[in-house]
Coordinates of C-alpha atoms in Angstrom, one line a residue:
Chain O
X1 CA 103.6 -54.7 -41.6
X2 CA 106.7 -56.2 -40.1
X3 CA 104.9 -59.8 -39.8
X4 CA 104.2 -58.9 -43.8
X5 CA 108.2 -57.9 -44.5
X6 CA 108.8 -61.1 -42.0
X7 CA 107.0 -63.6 -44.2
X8 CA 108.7 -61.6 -47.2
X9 CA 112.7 -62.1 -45.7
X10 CA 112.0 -65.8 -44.4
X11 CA 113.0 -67.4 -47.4
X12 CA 116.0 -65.2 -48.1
X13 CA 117.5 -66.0 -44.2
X14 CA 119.8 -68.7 -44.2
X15 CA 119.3 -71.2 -41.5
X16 CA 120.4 -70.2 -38.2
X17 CA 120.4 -67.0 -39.4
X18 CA 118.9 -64.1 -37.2
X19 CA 116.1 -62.1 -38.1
X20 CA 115.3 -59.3 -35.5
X21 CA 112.2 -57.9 -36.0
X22 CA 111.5 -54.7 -33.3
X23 CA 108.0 -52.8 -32.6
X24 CA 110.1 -50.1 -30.4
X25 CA 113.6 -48.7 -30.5
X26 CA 113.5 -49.8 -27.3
X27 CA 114.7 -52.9 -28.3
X28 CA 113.3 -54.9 -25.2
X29 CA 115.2 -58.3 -26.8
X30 CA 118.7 -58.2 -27.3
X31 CA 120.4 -55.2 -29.1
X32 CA 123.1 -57.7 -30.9
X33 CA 123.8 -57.4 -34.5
X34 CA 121.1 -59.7 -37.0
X35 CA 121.8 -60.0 -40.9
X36 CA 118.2 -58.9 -41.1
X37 CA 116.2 -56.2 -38.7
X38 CA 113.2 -54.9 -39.2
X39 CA 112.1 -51.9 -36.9
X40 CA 108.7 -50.6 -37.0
X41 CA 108.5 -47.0 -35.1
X42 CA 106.9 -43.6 -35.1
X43 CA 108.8 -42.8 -38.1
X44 CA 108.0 -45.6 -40.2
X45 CA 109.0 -49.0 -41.6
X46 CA 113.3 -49.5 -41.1
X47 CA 115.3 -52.3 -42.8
X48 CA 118.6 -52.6 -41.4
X49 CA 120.5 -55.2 -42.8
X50 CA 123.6 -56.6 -40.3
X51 CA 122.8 -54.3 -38.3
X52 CA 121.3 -53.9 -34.3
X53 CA 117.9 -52.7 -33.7
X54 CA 119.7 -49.5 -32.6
X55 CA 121.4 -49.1 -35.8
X56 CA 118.7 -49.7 -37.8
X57 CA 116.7 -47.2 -35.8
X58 CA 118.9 -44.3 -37.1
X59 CA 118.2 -45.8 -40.9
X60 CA 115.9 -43.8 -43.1
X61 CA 112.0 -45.1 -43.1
X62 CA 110.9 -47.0 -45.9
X63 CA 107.9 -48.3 -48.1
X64 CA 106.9 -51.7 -47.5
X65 CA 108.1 -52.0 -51.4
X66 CA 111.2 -50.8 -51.2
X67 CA 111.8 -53.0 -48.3
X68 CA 111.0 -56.1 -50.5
X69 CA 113.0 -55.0 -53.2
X70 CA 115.7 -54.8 -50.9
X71 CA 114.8 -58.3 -49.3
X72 CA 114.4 -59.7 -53.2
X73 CA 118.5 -58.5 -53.8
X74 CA 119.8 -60.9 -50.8
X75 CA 120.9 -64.3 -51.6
X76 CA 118.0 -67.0 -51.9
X77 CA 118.1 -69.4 -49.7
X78 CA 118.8 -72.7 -51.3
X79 CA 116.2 -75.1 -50.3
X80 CA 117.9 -78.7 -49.7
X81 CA 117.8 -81.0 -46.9
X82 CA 120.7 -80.6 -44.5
X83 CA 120.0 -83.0 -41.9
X84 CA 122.2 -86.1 -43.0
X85 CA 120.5 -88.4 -41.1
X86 CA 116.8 -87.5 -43.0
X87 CA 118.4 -87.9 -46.1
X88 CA 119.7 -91.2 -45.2
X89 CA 116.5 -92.2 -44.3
X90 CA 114.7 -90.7 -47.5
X91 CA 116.8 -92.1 -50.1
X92 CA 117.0 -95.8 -47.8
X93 CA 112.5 -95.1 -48.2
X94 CA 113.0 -93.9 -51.8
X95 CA 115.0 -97.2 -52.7
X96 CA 112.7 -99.6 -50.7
X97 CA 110.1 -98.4 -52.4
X98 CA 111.3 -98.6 -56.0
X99 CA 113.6 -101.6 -56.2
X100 CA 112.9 -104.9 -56.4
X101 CA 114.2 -106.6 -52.9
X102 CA 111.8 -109.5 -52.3
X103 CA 114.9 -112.1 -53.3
X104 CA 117.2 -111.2 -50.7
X105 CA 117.6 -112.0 -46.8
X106 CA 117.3 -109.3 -44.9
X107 CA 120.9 -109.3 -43.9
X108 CA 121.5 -109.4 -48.6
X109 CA 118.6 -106.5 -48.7
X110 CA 120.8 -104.3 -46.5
X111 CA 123.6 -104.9 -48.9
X112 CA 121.5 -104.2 -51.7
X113 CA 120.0 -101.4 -50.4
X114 CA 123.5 -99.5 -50.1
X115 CA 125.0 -100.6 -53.3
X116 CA 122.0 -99.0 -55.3
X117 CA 122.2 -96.1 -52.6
X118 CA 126.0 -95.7 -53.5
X119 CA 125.0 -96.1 -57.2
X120 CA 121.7 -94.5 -57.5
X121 CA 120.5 -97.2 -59.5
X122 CA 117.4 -99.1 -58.2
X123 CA 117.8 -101.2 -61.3
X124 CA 120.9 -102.7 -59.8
X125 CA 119.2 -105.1 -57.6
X126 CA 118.6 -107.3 -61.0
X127 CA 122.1 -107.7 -61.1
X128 CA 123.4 -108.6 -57.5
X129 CA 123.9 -112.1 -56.6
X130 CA 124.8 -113.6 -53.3
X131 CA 126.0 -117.0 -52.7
X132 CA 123.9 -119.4 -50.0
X133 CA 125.5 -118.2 -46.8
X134 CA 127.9 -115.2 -48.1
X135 CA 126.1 -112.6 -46.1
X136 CA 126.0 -114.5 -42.8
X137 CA 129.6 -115.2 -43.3
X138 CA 131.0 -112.0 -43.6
X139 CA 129.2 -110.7 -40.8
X140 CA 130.7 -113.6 -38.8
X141 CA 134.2 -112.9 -39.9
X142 CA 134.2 -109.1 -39.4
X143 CA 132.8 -109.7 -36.1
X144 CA 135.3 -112.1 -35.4
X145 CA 138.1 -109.5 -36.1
X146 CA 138.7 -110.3 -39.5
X147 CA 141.0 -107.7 -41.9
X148 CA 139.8 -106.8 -45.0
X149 CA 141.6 -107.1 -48.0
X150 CA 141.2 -104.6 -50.8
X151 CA 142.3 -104.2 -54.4
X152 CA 142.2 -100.6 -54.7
X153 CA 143.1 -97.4 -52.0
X154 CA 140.0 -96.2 -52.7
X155 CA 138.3 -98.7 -50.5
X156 CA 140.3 -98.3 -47.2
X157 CA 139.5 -94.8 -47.8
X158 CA 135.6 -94.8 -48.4
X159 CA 135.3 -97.7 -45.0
X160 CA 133.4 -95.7 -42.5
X161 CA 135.6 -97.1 -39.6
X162 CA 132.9 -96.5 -36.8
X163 CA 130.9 -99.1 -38.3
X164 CA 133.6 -101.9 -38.2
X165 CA 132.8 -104.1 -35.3
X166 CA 135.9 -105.1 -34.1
X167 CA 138.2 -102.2 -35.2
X168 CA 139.3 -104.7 -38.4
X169 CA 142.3 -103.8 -40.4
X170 CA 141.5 -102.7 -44.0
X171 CA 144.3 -103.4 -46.0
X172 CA 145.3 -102.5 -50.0
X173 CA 148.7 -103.4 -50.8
X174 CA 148.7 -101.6 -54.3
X175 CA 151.4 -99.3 -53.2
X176 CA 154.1 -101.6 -51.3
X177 CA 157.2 -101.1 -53.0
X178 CA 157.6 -104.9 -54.0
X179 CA 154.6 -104.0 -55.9
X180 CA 156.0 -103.1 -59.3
X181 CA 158.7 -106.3 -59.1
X182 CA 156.0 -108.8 -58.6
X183 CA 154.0 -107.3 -61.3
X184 CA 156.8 -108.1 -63.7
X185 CA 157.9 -111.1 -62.2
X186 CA 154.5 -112.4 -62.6
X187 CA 153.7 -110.8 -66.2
X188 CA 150.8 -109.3 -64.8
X189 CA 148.7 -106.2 -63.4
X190 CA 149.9 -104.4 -60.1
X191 CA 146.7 -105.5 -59.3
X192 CA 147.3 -109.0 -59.0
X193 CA 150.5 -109.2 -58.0
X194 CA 149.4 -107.4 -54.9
X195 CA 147.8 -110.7 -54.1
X196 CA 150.9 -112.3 -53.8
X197 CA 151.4 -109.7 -50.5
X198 CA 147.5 -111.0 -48.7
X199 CA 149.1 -114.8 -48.2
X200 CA 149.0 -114.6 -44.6
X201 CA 146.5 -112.7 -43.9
X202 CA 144.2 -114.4 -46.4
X203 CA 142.6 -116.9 -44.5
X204 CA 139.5 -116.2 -42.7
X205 CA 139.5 -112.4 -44.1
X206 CA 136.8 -110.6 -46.1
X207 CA 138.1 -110.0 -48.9
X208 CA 137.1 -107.1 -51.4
X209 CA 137.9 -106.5 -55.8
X210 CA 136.2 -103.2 -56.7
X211 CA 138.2 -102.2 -59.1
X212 CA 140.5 -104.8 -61.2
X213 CA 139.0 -108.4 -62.7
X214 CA 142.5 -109.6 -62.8
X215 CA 142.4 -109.2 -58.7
X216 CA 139.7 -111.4 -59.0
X217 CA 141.0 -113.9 -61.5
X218 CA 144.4 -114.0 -59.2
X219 CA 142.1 -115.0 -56.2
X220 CA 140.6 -118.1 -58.0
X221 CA 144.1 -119.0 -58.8
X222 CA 145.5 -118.8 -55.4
X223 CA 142.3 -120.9 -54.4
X224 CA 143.7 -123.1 -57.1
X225 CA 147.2 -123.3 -55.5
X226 CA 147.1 -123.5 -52.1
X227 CA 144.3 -124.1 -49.0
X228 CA 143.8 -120.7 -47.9
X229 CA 140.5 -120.2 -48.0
X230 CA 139.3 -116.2 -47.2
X231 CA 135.8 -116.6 -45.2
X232 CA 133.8 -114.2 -47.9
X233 CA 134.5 -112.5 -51.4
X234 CA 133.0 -109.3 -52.2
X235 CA 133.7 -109.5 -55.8
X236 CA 132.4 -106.3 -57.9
X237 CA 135.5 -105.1 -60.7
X238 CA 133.7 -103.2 -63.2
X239 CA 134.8 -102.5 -66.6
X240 CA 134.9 -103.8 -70.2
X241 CA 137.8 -106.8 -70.6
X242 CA 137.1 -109.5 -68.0
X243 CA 135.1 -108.0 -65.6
X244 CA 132.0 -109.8 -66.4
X245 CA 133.7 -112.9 -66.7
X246 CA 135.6 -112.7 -63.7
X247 CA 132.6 -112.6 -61.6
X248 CA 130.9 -115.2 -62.9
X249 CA 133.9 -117.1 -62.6
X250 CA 134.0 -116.6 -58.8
X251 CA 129.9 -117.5 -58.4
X252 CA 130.7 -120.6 -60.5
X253 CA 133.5 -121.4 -58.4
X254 CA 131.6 -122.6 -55.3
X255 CA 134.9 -122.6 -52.8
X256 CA 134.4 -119.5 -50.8
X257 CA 130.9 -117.5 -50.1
X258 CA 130.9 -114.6 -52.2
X259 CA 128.6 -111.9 -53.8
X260 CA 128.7 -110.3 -57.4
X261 CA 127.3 -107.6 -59.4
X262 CA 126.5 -109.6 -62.5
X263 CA 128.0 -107.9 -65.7
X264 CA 129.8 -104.6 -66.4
X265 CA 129.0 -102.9 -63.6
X266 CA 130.6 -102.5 -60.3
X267 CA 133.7 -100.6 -58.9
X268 CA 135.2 -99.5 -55.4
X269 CA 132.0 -96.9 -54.2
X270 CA 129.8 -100.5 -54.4
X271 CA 132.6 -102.4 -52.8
X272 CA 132.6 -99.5 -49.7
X273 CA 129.0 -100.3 -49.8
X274 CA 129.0 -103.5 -49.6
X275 CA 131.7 -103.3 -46.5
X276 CA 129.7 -100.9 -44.9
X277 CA 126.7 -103.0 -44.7
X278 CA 128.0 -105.9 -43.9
X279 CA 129.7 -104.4 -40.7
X280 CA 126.8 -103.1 -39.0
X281 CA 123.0 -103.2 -39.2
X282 CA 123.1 -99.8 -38.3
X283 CA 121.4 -97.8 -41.2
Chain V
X1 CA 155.6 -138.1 -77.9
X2 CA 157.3 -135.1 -76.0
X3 CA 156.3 -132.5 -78.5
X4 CA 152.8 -134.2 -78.0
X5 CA 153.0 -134.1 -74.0
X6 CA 154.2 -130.8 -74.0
X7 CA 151.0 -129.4 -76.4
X8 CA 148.9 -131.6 -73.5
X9 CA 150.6 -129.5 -70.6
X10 CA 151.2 -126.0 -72.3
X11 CA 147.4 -124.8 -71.6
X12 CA 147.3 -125.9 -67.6
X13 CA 150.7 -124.0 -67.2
X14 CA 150.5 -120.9 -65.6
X15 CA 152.6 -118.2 -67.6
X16 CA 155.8 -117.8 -66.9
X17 CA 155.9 -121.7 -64.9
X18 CA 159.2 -123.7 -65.9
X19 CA 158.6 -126.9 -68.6
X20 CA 161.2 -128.6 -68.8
X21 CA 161.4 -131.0 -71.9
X22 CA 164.4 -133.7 -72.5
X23 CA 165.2 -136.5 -74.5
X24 CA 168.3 -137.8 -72.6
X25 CA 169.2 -138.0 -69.2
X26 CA 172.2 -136.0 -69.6
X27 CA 170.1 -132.6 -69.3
X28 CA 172.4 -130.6 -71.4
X29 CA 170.0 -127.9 -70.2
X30 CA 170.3 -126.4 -66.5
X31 CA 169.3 -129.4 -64.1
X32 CA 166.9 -126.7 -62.1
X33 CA 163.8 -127.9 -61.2
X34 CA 160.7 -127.1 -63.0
X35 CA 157.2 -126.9 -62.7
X36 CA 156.6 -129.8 -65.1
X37 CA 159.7 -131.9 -66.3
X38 CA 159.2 -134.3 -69.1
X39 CA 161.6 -136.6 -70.4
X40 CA 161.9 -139.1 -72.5
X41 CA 164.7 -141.8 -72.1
X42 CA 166.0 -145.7 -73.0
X43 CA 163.0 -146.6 -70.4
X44 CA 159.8 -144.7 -71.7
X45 CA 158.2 -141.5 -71.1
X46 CA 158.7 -139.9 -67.7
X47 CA 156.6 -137.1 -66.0
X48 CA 157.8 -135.2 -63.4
X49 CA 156.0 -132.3 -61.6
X50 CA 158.1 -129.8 -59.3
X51 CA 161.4 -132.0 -60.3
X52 CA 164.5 -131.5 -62.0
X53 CA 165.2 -133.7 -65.2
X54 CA 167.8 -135.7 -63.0
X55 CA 165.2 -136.6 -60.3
X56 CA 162.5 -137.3 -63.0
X57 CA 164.6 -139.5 -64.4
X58 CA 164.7 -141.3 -61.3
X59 CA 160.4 -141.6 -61.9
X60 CA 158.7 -144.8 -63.9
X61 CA 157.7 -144.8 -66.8
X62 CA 154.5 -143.8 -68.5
X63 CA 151.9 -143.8 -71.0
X64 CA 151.3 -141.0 -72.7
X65 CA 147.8 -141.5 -71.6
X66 CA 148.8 -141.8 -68.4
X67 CA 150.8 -138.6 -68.2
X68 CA 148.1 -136.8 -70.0
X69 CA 145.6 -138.1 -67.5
X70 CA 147.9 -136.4 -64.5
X71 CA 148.2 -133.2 -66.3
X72 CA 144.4 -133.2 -66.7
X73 CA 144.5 -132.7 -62.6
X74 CA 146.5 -130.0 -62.2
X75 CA 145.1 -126.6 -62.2
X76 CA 144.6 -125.3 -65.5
X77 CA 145.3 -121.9 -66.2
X78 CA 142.9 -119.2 -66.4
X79 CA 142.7 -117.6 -69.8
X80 CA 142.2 -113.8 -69.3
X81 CA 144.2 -110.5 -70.2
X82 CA 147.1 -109.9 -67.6
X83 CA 148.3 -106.7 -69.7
X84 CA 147.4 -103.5 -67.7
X85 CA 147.9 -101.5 -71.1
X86 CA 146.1 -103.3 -73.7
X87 CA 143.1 -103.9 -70.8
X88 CA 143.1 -100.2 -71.3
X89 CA 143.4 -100.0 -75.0
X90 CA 141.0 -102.6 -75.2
X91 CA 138.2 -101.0 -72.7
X92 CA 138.8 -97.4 -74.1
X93 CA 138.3 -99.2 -78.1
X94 CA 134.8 -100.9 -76.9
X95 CA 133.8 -97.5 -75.2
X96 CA 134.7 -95.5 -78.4
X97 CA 132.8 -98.5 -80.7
X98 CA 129.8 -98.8 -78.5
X99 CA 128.8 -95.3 -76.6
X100 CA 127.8 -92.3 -78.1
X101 CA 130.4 -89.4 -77.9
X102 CA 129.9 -87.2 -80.9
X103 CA 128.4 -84.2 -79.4
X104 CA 131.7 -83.9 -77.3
X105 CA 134.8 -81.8 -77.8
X106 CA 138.2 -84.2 -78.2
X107 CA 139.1 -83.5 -74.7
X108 CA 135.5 -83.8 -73.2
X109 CA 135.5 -87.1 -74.9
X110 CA 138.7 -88.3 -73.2
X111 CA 136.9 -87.3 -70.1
X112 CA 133.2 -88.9 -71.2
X113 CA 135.4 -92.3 -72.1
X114 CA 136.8 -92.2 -68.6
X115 CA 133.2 -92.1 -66.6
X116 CA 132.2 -94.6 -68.7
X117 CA 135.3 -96.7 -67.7
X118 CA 134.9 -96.0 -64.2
X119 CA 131.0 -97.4 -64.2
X120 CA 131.1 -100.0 -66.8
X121 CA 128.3 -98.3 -68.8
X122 CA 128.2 -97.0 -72.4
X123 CA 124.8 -95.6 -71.9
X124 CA 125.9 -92.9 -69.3
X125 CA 127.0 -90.6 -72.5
X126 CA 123.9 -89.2 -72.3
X127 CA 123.9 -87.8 -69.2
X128 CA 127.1 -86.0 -68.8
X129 CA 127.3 -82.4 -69.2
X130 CA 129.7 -79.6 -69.9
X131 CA 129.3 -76.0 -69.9
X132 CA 131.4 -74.3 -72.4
X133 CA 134.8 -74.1 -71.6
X134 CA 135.1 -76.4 -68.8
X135 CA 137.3 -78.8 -70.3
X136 CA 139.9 -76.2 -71.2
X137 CA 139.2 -74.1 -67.8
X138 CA 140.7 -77.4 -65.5
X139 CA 143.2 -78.4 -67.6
X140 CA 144.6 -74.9 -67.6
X141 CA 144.0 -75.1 -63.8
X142 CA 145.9 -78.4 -63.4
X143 CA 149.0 -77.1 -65.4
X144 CA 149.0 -73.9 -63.3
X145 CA 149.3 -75.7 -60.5
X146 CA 146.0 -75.6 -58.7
X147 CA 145.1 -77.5 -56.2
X148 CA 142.3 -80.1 -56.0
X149 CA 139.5 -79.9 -53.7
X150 CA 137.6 -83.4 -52.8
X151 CA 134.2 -83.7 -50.7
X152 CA 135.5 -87.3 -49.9
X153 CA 138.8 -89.1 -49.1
X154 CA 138.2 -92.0 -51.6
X155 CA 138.8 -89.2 -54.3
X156 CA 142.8 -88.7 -52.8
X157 CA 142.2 -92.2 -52.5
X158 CA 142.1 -92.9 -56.2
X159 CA 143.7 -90.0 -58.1
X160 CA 146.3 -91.2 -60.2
X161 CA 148.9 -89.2 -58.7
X162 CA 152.3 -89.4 -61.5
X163 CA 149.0 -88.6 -64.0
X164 CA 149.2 -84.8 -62.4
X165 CA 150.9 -82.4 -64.4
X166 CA 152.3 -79.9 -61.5
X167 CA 152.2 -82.1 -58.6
X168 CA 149.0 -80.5 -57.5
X169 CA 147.8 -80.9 -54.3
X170 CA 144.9 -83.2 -53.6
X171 CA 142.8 -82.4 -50.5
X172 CA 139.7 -83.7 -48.6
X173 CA 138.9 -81.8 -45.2
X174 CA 136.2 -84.1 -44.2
X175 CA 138.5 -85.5 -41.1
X176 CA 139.3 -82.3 -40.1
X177 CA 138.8 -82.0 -36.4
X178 CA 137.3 -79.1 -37.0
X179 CA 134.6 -80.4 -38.8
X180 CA 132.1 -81.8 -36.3
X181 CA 131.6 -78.9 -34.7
X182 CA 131.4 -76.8 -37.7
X183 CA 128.6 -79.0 -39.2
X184 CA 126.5 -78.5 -35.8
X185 CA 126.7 -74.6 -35.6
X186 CA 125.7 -74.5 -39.6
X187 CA 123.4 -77.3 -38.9
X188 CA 124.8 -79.3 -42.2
X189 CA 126.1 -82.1 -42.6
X190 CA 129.5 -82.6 -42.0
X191 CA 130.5 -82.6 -45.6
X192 CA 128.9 -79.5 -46.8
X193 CA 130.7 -77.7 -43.5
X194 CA 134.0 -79.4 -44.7
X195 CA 133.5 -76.1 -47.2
X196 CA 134.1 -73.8 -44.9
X197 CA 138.1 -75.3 -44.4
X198 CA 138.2 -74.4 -48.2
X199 CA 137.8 -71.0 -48.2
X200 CA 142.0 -70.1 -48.7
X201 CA 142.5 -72.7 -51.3
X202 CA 139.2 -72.3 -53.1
X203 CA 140.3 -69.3 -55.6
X204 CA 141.3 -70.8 -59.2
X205 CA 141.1 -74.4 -57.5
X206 CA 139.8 -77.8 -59.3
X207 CA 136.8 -78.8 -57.6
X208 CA 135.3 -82.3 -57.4
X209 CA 132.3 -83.3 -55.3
X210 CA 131.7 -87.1 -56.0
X211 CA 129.7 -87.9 -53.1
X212 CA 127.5 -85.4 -51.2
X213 CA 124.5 -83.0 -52.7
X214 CA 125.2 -80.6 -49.6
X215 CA 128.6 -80.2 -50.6
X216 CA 127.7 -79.1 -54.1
X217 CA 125.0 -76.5 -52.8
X218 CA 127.3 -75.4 -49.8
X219 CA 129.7 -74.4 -52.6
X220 CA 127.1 -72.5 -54.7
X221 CA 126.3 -70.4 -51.1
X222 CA 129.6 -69.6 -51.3
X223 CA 130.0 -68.5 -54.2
X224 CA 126.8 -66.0 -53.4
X225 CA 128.5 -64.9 -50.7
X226 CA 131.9 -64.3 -51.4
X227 CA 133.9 -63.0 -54.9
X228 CA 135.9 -66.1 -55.0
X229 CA 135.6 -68.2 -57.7
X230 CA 137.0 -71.7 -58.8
X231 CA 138.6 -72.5 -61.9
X232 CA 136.3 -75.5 -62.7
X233 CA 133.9 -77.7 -60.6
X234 CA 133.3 -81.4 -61.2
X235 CA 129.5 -82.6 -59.6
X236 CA 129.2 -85.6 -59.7
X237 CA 127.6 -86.7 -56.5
X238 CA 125.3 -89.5 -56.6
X239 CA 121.9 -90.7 -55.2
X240 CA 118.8 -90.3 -54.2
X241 CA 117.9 -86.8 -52.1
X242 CA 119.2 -83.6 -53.7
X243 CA 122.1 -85.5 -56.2
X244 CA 119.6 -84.4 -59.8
X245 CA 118.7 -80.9 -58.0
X246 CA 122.4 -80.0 -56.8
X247 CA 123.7 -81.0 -60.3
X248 CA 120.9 -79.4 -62.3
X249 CA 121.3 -76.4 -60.0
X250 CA 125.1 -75.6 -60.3
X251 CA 124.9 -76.6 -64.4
X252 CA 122.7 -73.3 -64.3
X253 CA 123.8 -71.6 -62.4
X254 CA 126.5 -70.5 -64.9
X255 CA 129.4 -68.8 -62.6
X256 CA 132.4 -71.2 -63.3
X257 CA 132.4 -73.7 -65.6
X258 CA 131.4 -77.0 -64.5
X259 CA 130.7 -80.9 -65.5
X260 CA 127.8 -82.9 -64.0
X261 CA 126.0 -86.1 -64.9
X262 CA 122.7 -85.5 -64.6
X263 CA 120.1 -87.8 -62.8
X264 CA 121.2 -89.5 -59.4
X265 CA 124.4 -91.6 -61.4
X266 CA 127.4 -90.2 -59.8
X267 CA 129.7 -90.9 -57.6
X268 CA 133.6 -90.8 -56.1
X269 CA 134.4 -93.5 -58.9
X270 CA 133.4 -91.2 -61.4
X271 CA 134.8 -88.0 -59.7
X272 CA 138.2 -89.9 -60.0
X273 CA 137.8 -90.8 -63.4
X274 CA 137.3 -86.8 -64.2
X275 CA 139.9 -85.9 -62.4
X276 CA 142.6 -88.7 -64.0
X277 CA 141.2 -87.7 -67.7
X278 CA 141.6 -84.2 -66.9
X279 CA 145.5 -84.3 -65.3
X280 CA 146.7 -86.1 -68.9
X281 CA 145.9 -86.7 -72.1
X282 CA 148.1 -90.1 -71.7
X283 CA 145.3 -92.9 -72.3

């Protein structure tokens, strides 16, 4: 009987919680308090719920019905996968499985695989495109201690620092007080004129747009203007007016390695993605 | 031949540059220098670039073809929107032309248009859902003064915070030193355990999970476990294990009103976009 009520409360217990289940009121085990005990004696079947075996003792006998009924009114508990690590590993299986990868390098199928994992969109890896060598020089750069540039707070925020090889700085000037000035100034987003704030630490960094296509179109123009070359553009705006055209502007451009997401599509939780997996082949 | 040069030179200025036209060396206009100077004097046609009119008077002579030729080589300008507001008015008018929002409420709509800004796809109408009364339920939250609570620091990260109507409080406890070593005794992952540092602030708060399935069924625990109860909860996390199941599970669940988009779309992008549409109704 209490193996049958056992296999009855299981399902209700959350994990870790404890389940005493007692032949005796001797209680041989430990007399501690359990959210469920079960105690089987001369008198009959006792349910004691938070309660010691001693407790529970002293608690009228009951029918092995009852006792379920009682059981059925706990919580359920939910059945989900808490390990973090498994469910990295099933959803990295889940997208291997369904997206098409065969295109990229291994170093590019990483990438992909997080931007889809960060989108949940397998279909995504239609629209990703990597320039020859992008991949291998971002790693270089971030290895070499290169900051990261950002467009948007949100990226700094979403970097999972432990994975950054050489502690790199990740930078979004959005809210330095020249900010606003520049923006006017310039007759353009606060999103661009941040740009005017990377100058010198643009060379050699790894720079990121995940949210604003004028970001983007500010970086082609600095390219334009002056030699500073950043060693890898991670360049994925998203949005309806110019973020399409932004990125295929930067592919077309040809002067610094970058990667896209082709299209409407994009924004800072792929750009995090992207950082992330280019900082360490840890999955 | 000026007015001709200066229709040559007007598209590879960038806005606000400096042209600088004269007909006579006497530069009735402030002498400054400018970006491009043309003048035309007793000698010819004279291009100057980064010169005042006095030093480009000093320059030979030129053809027009000639000057046209050395325009042709400097950067042109890139032809994109650089207004932040009429990007917006723009983006929001190709949402409202091209996705379907009928079945929504006027203020579920603003908060449909904003997901759809935030991911760059029209098609995602279908999937967001409201229980009845949500909408109202945070807004009436927000004005009250109720704090949000975020399973990840990129949503913080990218609330828009003059958009808030009481100032309210934004909070992610996922850094929480206390947070490791919950997640091990409750065996979780560290951002359903984050959950547990709600608990105070949790009564009448907006919630927003962007990110993590655990953190969406942690909070549906809690609610069978304890009377409190949050204003409004916006689940939206995103992937691939548990994302559809924790969204599906907490839309029917039925104790506080709630928003999801079902299927594994999600996401802190689109948390954020929820959150911003739901603090004003300021497009």
């Amino acid at each position: 009987l209490a193996r049958e009520l056992g296999r009855a409360v299981l399902p209700r217990l959350r994990r870790q919680a404890r389940l005493h289940v007692s032949g005796c009121a001797k209680s041989c085990a430990l007399d501690g308090r359990a959210e469920v005990t079960l105690v089987w004696d001369a008198e009959g079947c006792k349910l004691g719920l938070d309660q010691s075996v001693s407790e529970a003792t002293k608690t009228a006998p009951t029918t092995l019905e009852a006792a379920r009924a009682r059981l059925a009114g706990l919580p359920a508990q939910r059945d989900y996968e808490r390990d973090g690590a498994a469910i990295y590993r099933r959803s990295f299986a889940i997208i291997r499985a369904e997206a098409e990868l065969e295109r990229f390098s291994p170093i590019e199928e990483r990438v992909a695989v997080r931007l889809i994992h960060a989108s949940g969109m397998v279909e995504l890896s239609r629209d990703i495109e990597f320039s020859p060598g992008f991949a291998e020089a971002a790693v270089r750069a971030l290895k070499a201690g290169a900051p990261i540039l950002c467009d948007t707070k949100m990226l700094p925020a979403g970097v999972t620092r432990p994975r950054l090889p050489s502690n790199n700085e990740v930078l979004c000037f959005l809210d330095d007080p020249r900010v606003p000035e520049l923006a006017a100034e310039q007759n353009t987003t606060r999103s661009a004129a941040a740009l005017s704030l990377w100058r010198e630490k643009l060379d050699g960094a790894l720079v990121a747009v995940g949210n604003a296509p004028t970001a983007l179109f500010r970086l082609l123009e600095i390219l334009d203007e002056t030699p500073v070359r950043p060693a890898a553009v991670i360049g994925v705006p998203v949005g309806f007016v110019g973020a399409a055209e932004s990125k295929e502007a930067l592919l077309a451009d040809g002067r610094v390695p970058c990667m896209i997401v082709r299209g409407r599509k994009g924004g800072s939780a792929m750009a995090v993605a992207a950082i992330n997996a280019l900082a360490s082949d840890k999955e």
